[in-house]
mmCIF file of C-alpha atoms in Angstrom:
data_model
loop_
_atom_site.group_PDB
_atom_site.id
_atom_site.type_symbol
_atom_site.label_atom_id
_atom_site.label_comp_id
_atom_site.label_asym_id
_atom_site.label_seq_id
_atom_site.Cartn_x
_atom_site.Cartn_y
_atom_site.Cartn_z
ATOM 1 C CA GLU A 81 -5.510 -30.025 -48.626
ATOM 2 C CA ALA A 82 -6.364 -32.558 -45.428
ATOM 3 C CA GLY A 83 -7.177 -31.019 -42.375
ATOM 4 C CA VAL A 84 -6.200 -31.991 -38.863
ATOM 5 C CA THR A 85 -7.401 -35.546 -38.212
ATOM 6 C CA GLN A 86 -7.071 -37.435 -34.634
ATOM 7 C CA SER A 87 -7.618 -41.008 -33.756
ATOM 8 C CA PRO A 88 -9.484 -43.031 -32.609
ATOM 9 C CA THR A 89 -12.824 -41.450 -32.658
ATOM 10 C CA HIS A 90 -13.752 -43.119 -29.925
ATOM 11 C CA LEU A 91 -11.970 -45.339 -27.225
ATOM 12 C CA ILE A 92 -13.443 -46.899 -24.092
ATOM 13 C CA LYS A 93 -11.116 -47.904 -21.204
ATOM 14 C CA THR A 94 -11.443 -49.159 -17.286
ATOM 15 C CA ARG A 95 -10.833 -46.790 -14.893
ATOM 16 C CA GLY A 96 -7.079 -47.208 -13.817
ATOM 17 C CA GLN A 97 -5.319 -47.927 -17.185
ATOM 18 C CA GLN A 98 -3.395 -45.507 -19.838
ATOM 19 C CA ALA A 99 -5.193 -44.053 -22.983
ATOM 20 C CA THR A 100 -2.987 -42.687 -26.196
ATOM 21 C CA LEU A 101 -4.260 -40.371 -28.508
ATOM 22 C CA ARG A 102 -3.099 -39.373 -31.642
ATOM 23 C CA CYS A 103 -3.090 -36.122 -33.840
ATOM 24 C CA SER A 104 -1.570 -35.205 -36.987
ATOM 25 C CA PRO A 105 -1.630 -31.524 -37.910
ATOM 26 C CA ILE A 106 -2.474 -29.975 -40.843
ATOM 27 C CA SER A 107 0.544 -30.231 -43.573
ATOM 28 C CA GLY A 108 3.190 -26.988 -42.956
ATOM 29 C CA HIS A 109 1.679 -26.458 -39.261
ATOM 30 C CA THR A 110 4.488 -26.687 -36.197
ATOM 31 C CA SER A 111 2.630 -26.328 -33.313
ATOM 32 C CA VAL A 112 -0.489 -28.498 -32.001
ATOM 33 C CA TYR A 113 -2.270 -28.182 -29.478
ATOM 34 C CA TRP A 114 -4.107 -30.358 -26.712
ATOM 35 C CA TYR A 115 -7.493 -29.184 -25.328
ATOM 36 C CA GLN A 116 -10.329 -31.399 -22.784
ATOM 37 C CA GLN A 117 -14.141 -30.211 -23.782
ATOM 38 C CA ALA A 118 -15.868 -32.787 -21.045
ATOM 39 C CA LEU A 119 -19.804 -33.186 -21.273
ATOM 40 C CA GLY A 120 -21.287 -30.004 -21.882
ATOM 41 C CA LEU A 121 -18.761 -27.409 -20.720
ATOM 42 C CA GLY A 122 -16.332 -25.121 -22.574
ATOM 43 C CA LEU A 123 -12.839 -26.301 -24.140
ATOM 44 C CA GLN A 124 -9.682 -26.587 -21.305
ATOM 45 C CA PHE A 125 -5.888 -25.829 -22.477
ATOM 46 C CA LEU A 126 -4.183 -29.119 -21.831
ATOM 47 C CA LEU A 127 -0.780 -28.649 -23.561
ATOM 48 C CA TRP A 128 1.437 -26.899 -26.690
ATOM 49 C CA TYR A 129 4.074 -28.188 -28.259
ATOM 50 C CA ASP A 130 5.748 -26.429 -31.282
ATOM 51 C CA GLU A 131 9.258 -27.779 -32.981
ATOM 52 C CA GLY A 132 8.853 -31.356 -31.421
ATOM 53 C CA GLU A 133 8.865 -28.908 -27.986
ATOM 54 C CA GLU A 134 6.407 -28.084 -25.076
ATOM 55 C CA ARG A 135 5.631 -24.658 -24.564
ATOM 56 C CA ASN A 136 2.800 -24.683 -21.558
ATOM 57 C CA ARG A 137 0.885 -26.756 -20.000
ATOM 58 C CA GLY A 138 -2.688 -26.014 -18.039
ATOM 59 C CA ASN A 139 -3.563 -26.677 -14.802
ATOM 60 C CA PHE A 140 -3.965 -30.484 -15.550
ATOM 61 C CA PRO A 141 -1.847 -33.616 -13.163
ATOM 62 C CA PRO A 142 1.467 -35.000 -14.707
ATOM 63 C CA ARG A 143 -0.129 -37.915 -15.348
ATOM 64 C CA PHE A 144 -2.106 -36.179 -18.716
ATOM 65 C CA SER A 145 1.418 -35.505 -20.840
ATOM 66 C CA GLY A 146 2.349 -36.051 -24.805
ATOM 67 C CA ARG A 147 5.018 -35.444 -27.387
ATOM 68 C CA GLN A 148 5.750 -34.815 -30.506
ATOM 69 C CA PHE A 149 7.356 -36.527 -33.503
ATOM 70 C CA PRO A 150 9.891 -34.547 -35.799
ATOM 71 C CA ASN A 151 6.600 -34.906 -38.374
ATOM 72 C CA TYR A 152 5.061 -32.566 -35.980
ATOM 73 C CA SER A 153 2.211 -35.206 -34.726
ATOM 74 C CA SER A 154 1.626 -35.400 -31.560
ATOM 75 C CA GLU A 155 0.692 -37.692 -28.793
ATOM 76 C CA LEU A 156 -1.241 -36.966 -25.893
ATOM 77 C CA ASN A 157 -1.353 -40.187 -23.163
ATOM 78 C CA VAL A 158 -3.384 -40.027 -19.888
ATOM 79 C CA ASN A 159 -2.470 -42.484 -17.543
ATOM 80 C CA ALA A 160 -3.827 -44.043 -14.445
ATOM 81 C CA LEU A 161 -7.516 -43.240 -15.834
ATOM 82 C CA GLU A 162 -9.945 -41.431 -13.774
ATOM 83 C CA LEU A 163 -13.907 -41.326 -14.315
ATOM 84 C CA GLU A 164 -13.307 -37.614 -14.696
ATOM 85 C CA ASP A 165 -11.382 -37.951 -17.375
ATOM 86 C CA SER A 166 -13.968 -38.537 -19.518
ATOM 87 C CA ALA A 167 -14.338 -36.264 -22.532
ATOM 88 C CA LEU A 168 -13.462 -35.292 -25.952
ATOM 89 C CA TYR A 169 -10.130 -34.443 -26.107
ATOM 90 C CA LEU A 170 -9.483 -32.345 -28.844
ATOM 91 C CA CYS A 171 -6.176 -31.884 -31.217
ATOM 92 C CA ALA A 172 -5.291 -28.619 -32.911
ATOM 93 C CA SER A 173 -2.561 -27.100 -35.131
ATOM 94 C CA ARG A 174 -1.573 -23.877 -36.595
ATOM 95 C CA THR A 175 1.564 -22.557 -38.330
ATOM 96 C CA GLY A 176 4.779 -20.912 -36.142
ATOM 97 C CA PRO A 177 6.424 -18.709 -36.123
ATOM 98 C CA GLN A 178 4.037 -16.400 -33.831
ATOM 99 C CA THR A 179 5.051 -12.518 -33.288
ATOM 100 C CA PHE A 180 2.542 -9.827 -32.276
ATOM 101 C CA SER A 181 1.787 -8.759 -35.266
ATOM 102 C CA TYR A 182 1.352 -11.873 -36.810
ATOM 103 C CA ASN A 183 -0.623 -14.910 -35.501
ATOM 104 C CA SER A 184 -2.868 -17.529 -37.001
ATOM 105 C CA PRO A 185 -5.593 -19.649 -35.832
ATOM 106 C CA LEU A 186 -5.949 -22.785 -34.816
ATOM 107 C CA HIS A 187 -7.252 -25.507 -36.485
ATOM 108 C CA PHE A 188 -9.083 -27.886 -35.209
ATOM 109 C CA GLY A 189 -9.719 -31.383 -35.580
ATOM 110 C CA ASN A 190 -13.007 -33.414 -34.521
ATOM 111 C CA GLY A 191 -11.686 -35.081 -31.702
ATOM 112 C CA THR A 192 -11.519 -38.147 -29.283
ATOM 113 C CA ARG A 193 -14.269 -39.472 -27.545
ATOM 114 C CA LEU A 194 -12.933 -41.506 -24.213
ATOM 115 C CA THR A 195 -14.818 -43.218 -21.725
ATOM 116 C CA VAL A 196 -13.721 -44.252 -18.723
ATOM 117 C CA THR A 197 -15.870 -46.645 -17.131
ATOM 118 C CA ASP B 209 -11.926 -15.321 -13.884
ATOM 119 C CA ALA B 210 -13.162 -16.227 -17.212
ATOM 120 C CA LYS B 211 -11.486 -13.714 -19.674
ATOM 121 C CA THR B 212 -14.655 -13.306 -21.756
ATOM 122 C CA THR B 213 -18.263 -13.480 -20.658
ATOM 123 C CA GLN B 214 -21.013 -14.313 -23.495
ATOM 124 C CA PRO B 215 -24.967 -15.107 -23.293
ATOM 125 C CA THR B 216 -25.675 -18.777 -22.536
ATOM 126 C CA SER B 217 -28.200 -19.029 -24.949
ATOM 127 C CA MET B 218 -29.690 -17.339 -28.053
ATOM 128 C CA ASP B 219 -32.406 -18.003 -30.709
ATOM 129 C CA CYS B 220 -32.622 -16.395 -34.234
ATOM 130 C CA ALA B 221 -35.157 -16.450 -37.032
ATOM 131 C CA GLU B 222 -33.684 -17.674 -40.254
ATOM 132 C CA GLY B 223 -32.732 -15.549 -42.918
ATOM 133 C CA ARG B 224 -32.510 -12.923 -40.511
ATOM 134 C CA ALA B 225 -29.148 -11.269 -39.140
ATOM 135 C CA ALA B 226 -28.176 -13.336 -35.537
ATOM 136 C CA ASN B 227 -25.638 -11.063 -33.336
ATOM 137 C CA LEU B 228 -23.636 -12.565 -30.911
ATOM 138 C CA PRO B 229 -22.286 -10.217 -27.919
ATOM 139 C CA CYS B 230 -19.179 -10.991 -25.862
ATOM 140 C CA ASN B 231 -17.602 -8.568 -23.187
ATOM 141 C CA HIS B 232 -14.317 -8.869 -22.352
ATOM 142 C CA SER B 233 -13.447 -5.875 -20.058
ATOM 143 C CA THR B 234 -10.264 -6.554 -18.822
ATOM 144 C CA ILE B 235 -8.947 -7.393 -22.567
ATOM 145 C CA SER B 236 -5.523 -6.177 -22.667
ATOM 146 C CA GLY B 237 -3.336 -4.095 -25.043
ATOM 147 C CA ASN B 238 -2.056 -7.320 -26.989
ATOM 148 C CA GLU B 239 -4.833 -9.529 -27.059
ATOM 149 C CA TYR B 240 -6.969 -10.400 -29.704
ATOM 150 C CA VAL B 241 -10.511 -11.164 -30.193
ATOM 151 C CA TYR B 242 -11.258 -14.350 -31.717
ATOM 152 C CA TRP B 243 -14.844 -16.335 -32.419
ATOM 153 C CA TYR B 244 -15.111 -20.022 -33.670
ATOM 154 C CA ARG B 245 -17.837 -21.717 -33.459
ATOM 155 C CA GLN B 246 -19.111 -25.660 -32.866
ATOM 156 C CA ILE B 247 -21.166 -27.484 -34.375
ATOM 157 C CA HIS B 248 -22.555 -30.730 -32.010
ATOM 158 C CA SER B 249 -20.076 -33.525 -31.914
ATOM 159 C CA GLN B 250 -17.727 -31.571 -34.374
ATOM 160 C CA GLY B 251 -14.096 -29.804 -33.886
ATOM 161 C CA PRO B 252 -14.314 -26.098 -33.734
ATOM 162 C CA GLN B 253 -14.301 -24.258 -36.708
ATOM 163 C CA TYR B 254 -12.219 -20.782 -37.178
ATOM 164 C CA ILE B 255 -14.773 -17.789 -38.208
ATOM 165 C CA ILE B 256 -13.312 -14.440 -37.534
ATOM 166 C CA HIS B 257 -10.574 -12.740 -35.327
ATOM 167 C CA GLY B 258 -9.383 -8.948 -34.790
ATOM 168 C CA LEU B 259 -7.800 -6.621 -33.149
ATOM 169 C CA LYS B 260 -8.740 -2.829 -32.720
ATOM 170 C CA ASN B 261 -10.590 -2.629 -36.421
ATOM 171 C CA ASN B 262 -13.890 -4.222 -37.158
ATOM 172 C CA GLU B 263 -13.215 -7.202 -39.496
ATOM 173 C CA THR B 264 -15.395 -8.948 -42.265
ATOM 174 C CA ASN B 265 -15.373 -12.262 -44.038
ATOM 175 C CA GLU B 266 -17.451 -14.094 -46.459
ATOM 176 C CA MET B 267 -18.749 -15.334 -43.068
ATOM 177 C CA ALA B 268 -19.173 -12.933 -41.041
ATOM 178 C CA SER B 269 -18.553 -9.514 -39.568
ATOM 179 C CA LEU B 270 -16.595 -8.802 -36.481
ATOM 180 C CA ILE B 271 -17.270 -5.682 -34.090
ATOM 181 C CA ILE B 272 -15.343 -4.393 -31.711
ATOM 182 C CA THR B 273 -16.169 -1.276 -29.469
ATOM 183 C CA GLU B 274 -13.296 1.144 -29.232
ATOM 184 C CA ASP B 275 -12.837 0.611 -25.922
ATOM 185 C CA ARG B 276 -12.096 -2.743 -26.895
ATOM 186 C CA LYS B 277 -14.256 -3.906 -24.253
ATOM 187 C CA SER B 278 -16.439 -5.769 -26.230
ATOM 188 C CA SER B 279 -17.233 -7.225 -29.067
ATOM 189 C CA THR B 280 -19.971 -8.616 -31.078
ATOM 190 C CA LEU B 281 -19.915 -10.988 -34.179
ATOM 191 C CA ILE B 282 -22.458 -10.383 -36.879
ATOM 192 C CA LEU B 283 -24.045 -13.618 -39.363
ATOM 193 C CA PRO B 284 -25.419 -11.580 -41.764
ATOM 194 C CA HIS B 285 -28.565 -14.454 -42.629
ATOM 195 C CA ALA B 286 -28.582 -17.002 -40.029
ATOM 196 C CA THR B 287 -29.352 -20.508 -41.912
ATOM 197 C CA LEU B 288 -30.432 -23.552 -39.757
ATOM 198 C CA ARG B 289 -27.404 -24.736 -40.617
ATOM 199 C CA ASP B 290 -26.012 -22.042 -38.232
ATOM 200 C CA THR B 291 -27.048 -23.682 -35.223
ATOM 201 C CA ALA B 292 -24.074 -24.019 -33.259
ATOM 202 C CA VAL B 293 -22.347 -23.375 -29.924
ATOM 203 C CA TYR B 294 -19.801 -19.929 -30.910
ATOM 204 C CA TYR B 295 -17.578 -19.147 -28.417
ATOM 205 C CA CYS B 296 -15.351 -15.742 -28.260
ATOM 206 C CA VAL B 297 -11.796 -16.279 -27.318
ATOM 207 C CA LEU B 298 -8.965 -14.074 -26.383
ATOM 208 C CA TYR B 299 -5.602 -14.748 -27.913
ATOM 209 C CA ASN B 300 -2.531 -13.655 -26.199
ATOM 210 C CA PHE B 301 0.890 -14.304 -27.800
ATOM 211 C CA ASN B 302 0.475 -18.109 -28.251
ATOM 212 C CA LYS B 303 -2.490 -18.423 -25.479
ATOM 213 C CA PHE B 304 -6.025 -19.308 -26.620
ATOM 214 C CA TYR B 305 -8.861 -18.377 -23.822
ATOM 215 C CA PHE B 306 -11.662 -20.409 -24.775
ATOM 216 C CA GLY B 307 -15.058 -18.934 -23.141
ATOM 217 C CA SER B 308 -18.189 -21.187 -22.233
ATOM 218 C CA GLY B 309 -20.272 -20.075 -25.250
ATOM 219 C CA THR B 310 -23.659 -19.157 -27.028
ATOM 220 C CA LYS B 311 -25.218 -21.978 -28.036
ATOM 221 C CA LEU B 312 -27.029 -19.978 -30.801
ATOM 222 C CA ASN B 313 -30.599 -21.602 -32.330
ATOM 223 C CA VAL B 314 -31.309 -20.499 -35.364
ATOM 224 C CA LYS B 315 -35.614 -21.372 -36.126
ATOM 225 C CA PRO B 316 -37.343 -22.333 -38.941
#
C-alpha cells in the first residue's frame, strides 16, 4: 500500500511570497492533518480536515490555510511568508470515523522542507 | 503547559533493552497514550498505543502505570537503526498532543 506522499520535497521562497504544499493520503483515509516542525523542535498542530471540511486548527495566524479535495488529498497554503515559517511541514492521514472506543493512528509523510529567505 | 514530559536524551547499548519513560500526570480518562519515533529527516513513524492495559506488538511494548500518570516504551533489543527521537503523544478524540521527545542514541 502506498504511504502518504507530499510534494514538493523542498521549497525555497522569498519573504512575502506564497507557498503551496500538497499531500496525498493513504487510499481509504479520509482525515488529513498538517503539522509544522521548526528545526530542532517538536510537532506543532496546524490543521485537521475530514470529509472535505476543516474540523480544527491550531494556534497559527490566518495566513496559514488549506483545503481538502473530494479525493481527500489536501493542500496547505502559507501567505505572506515570514522567515520564521521556515520549517518541515508534515502531513498525516488516518481512517474515520473516530469514536472513543475506536481510534486509529496517524500515518505521516516525509514532509516538505520550506525555506524562506 | 506540556501534557507530556520526557527526558531530552538517553543512551542505550546495542542489543540491550531501551526503556523510554513519559510522564503524563494530567491525563484524562478518555486520553490514549501513543508513541511515535522520528528518524532524521523522515516523518514520524507509529509504534504503539494503549489506554489502560499494557500492549505489545512486533516493534515494542507499552507499559502504563495503574494510575495512568506515566508510561514506558520498551524496545526489547535495541539496534543501531532504532536511533531516533521518540515522542510520547496523548490522543483525545481526534486531537494528538505531541511532546518534545527523547533522542535515543543506540551505541555499538
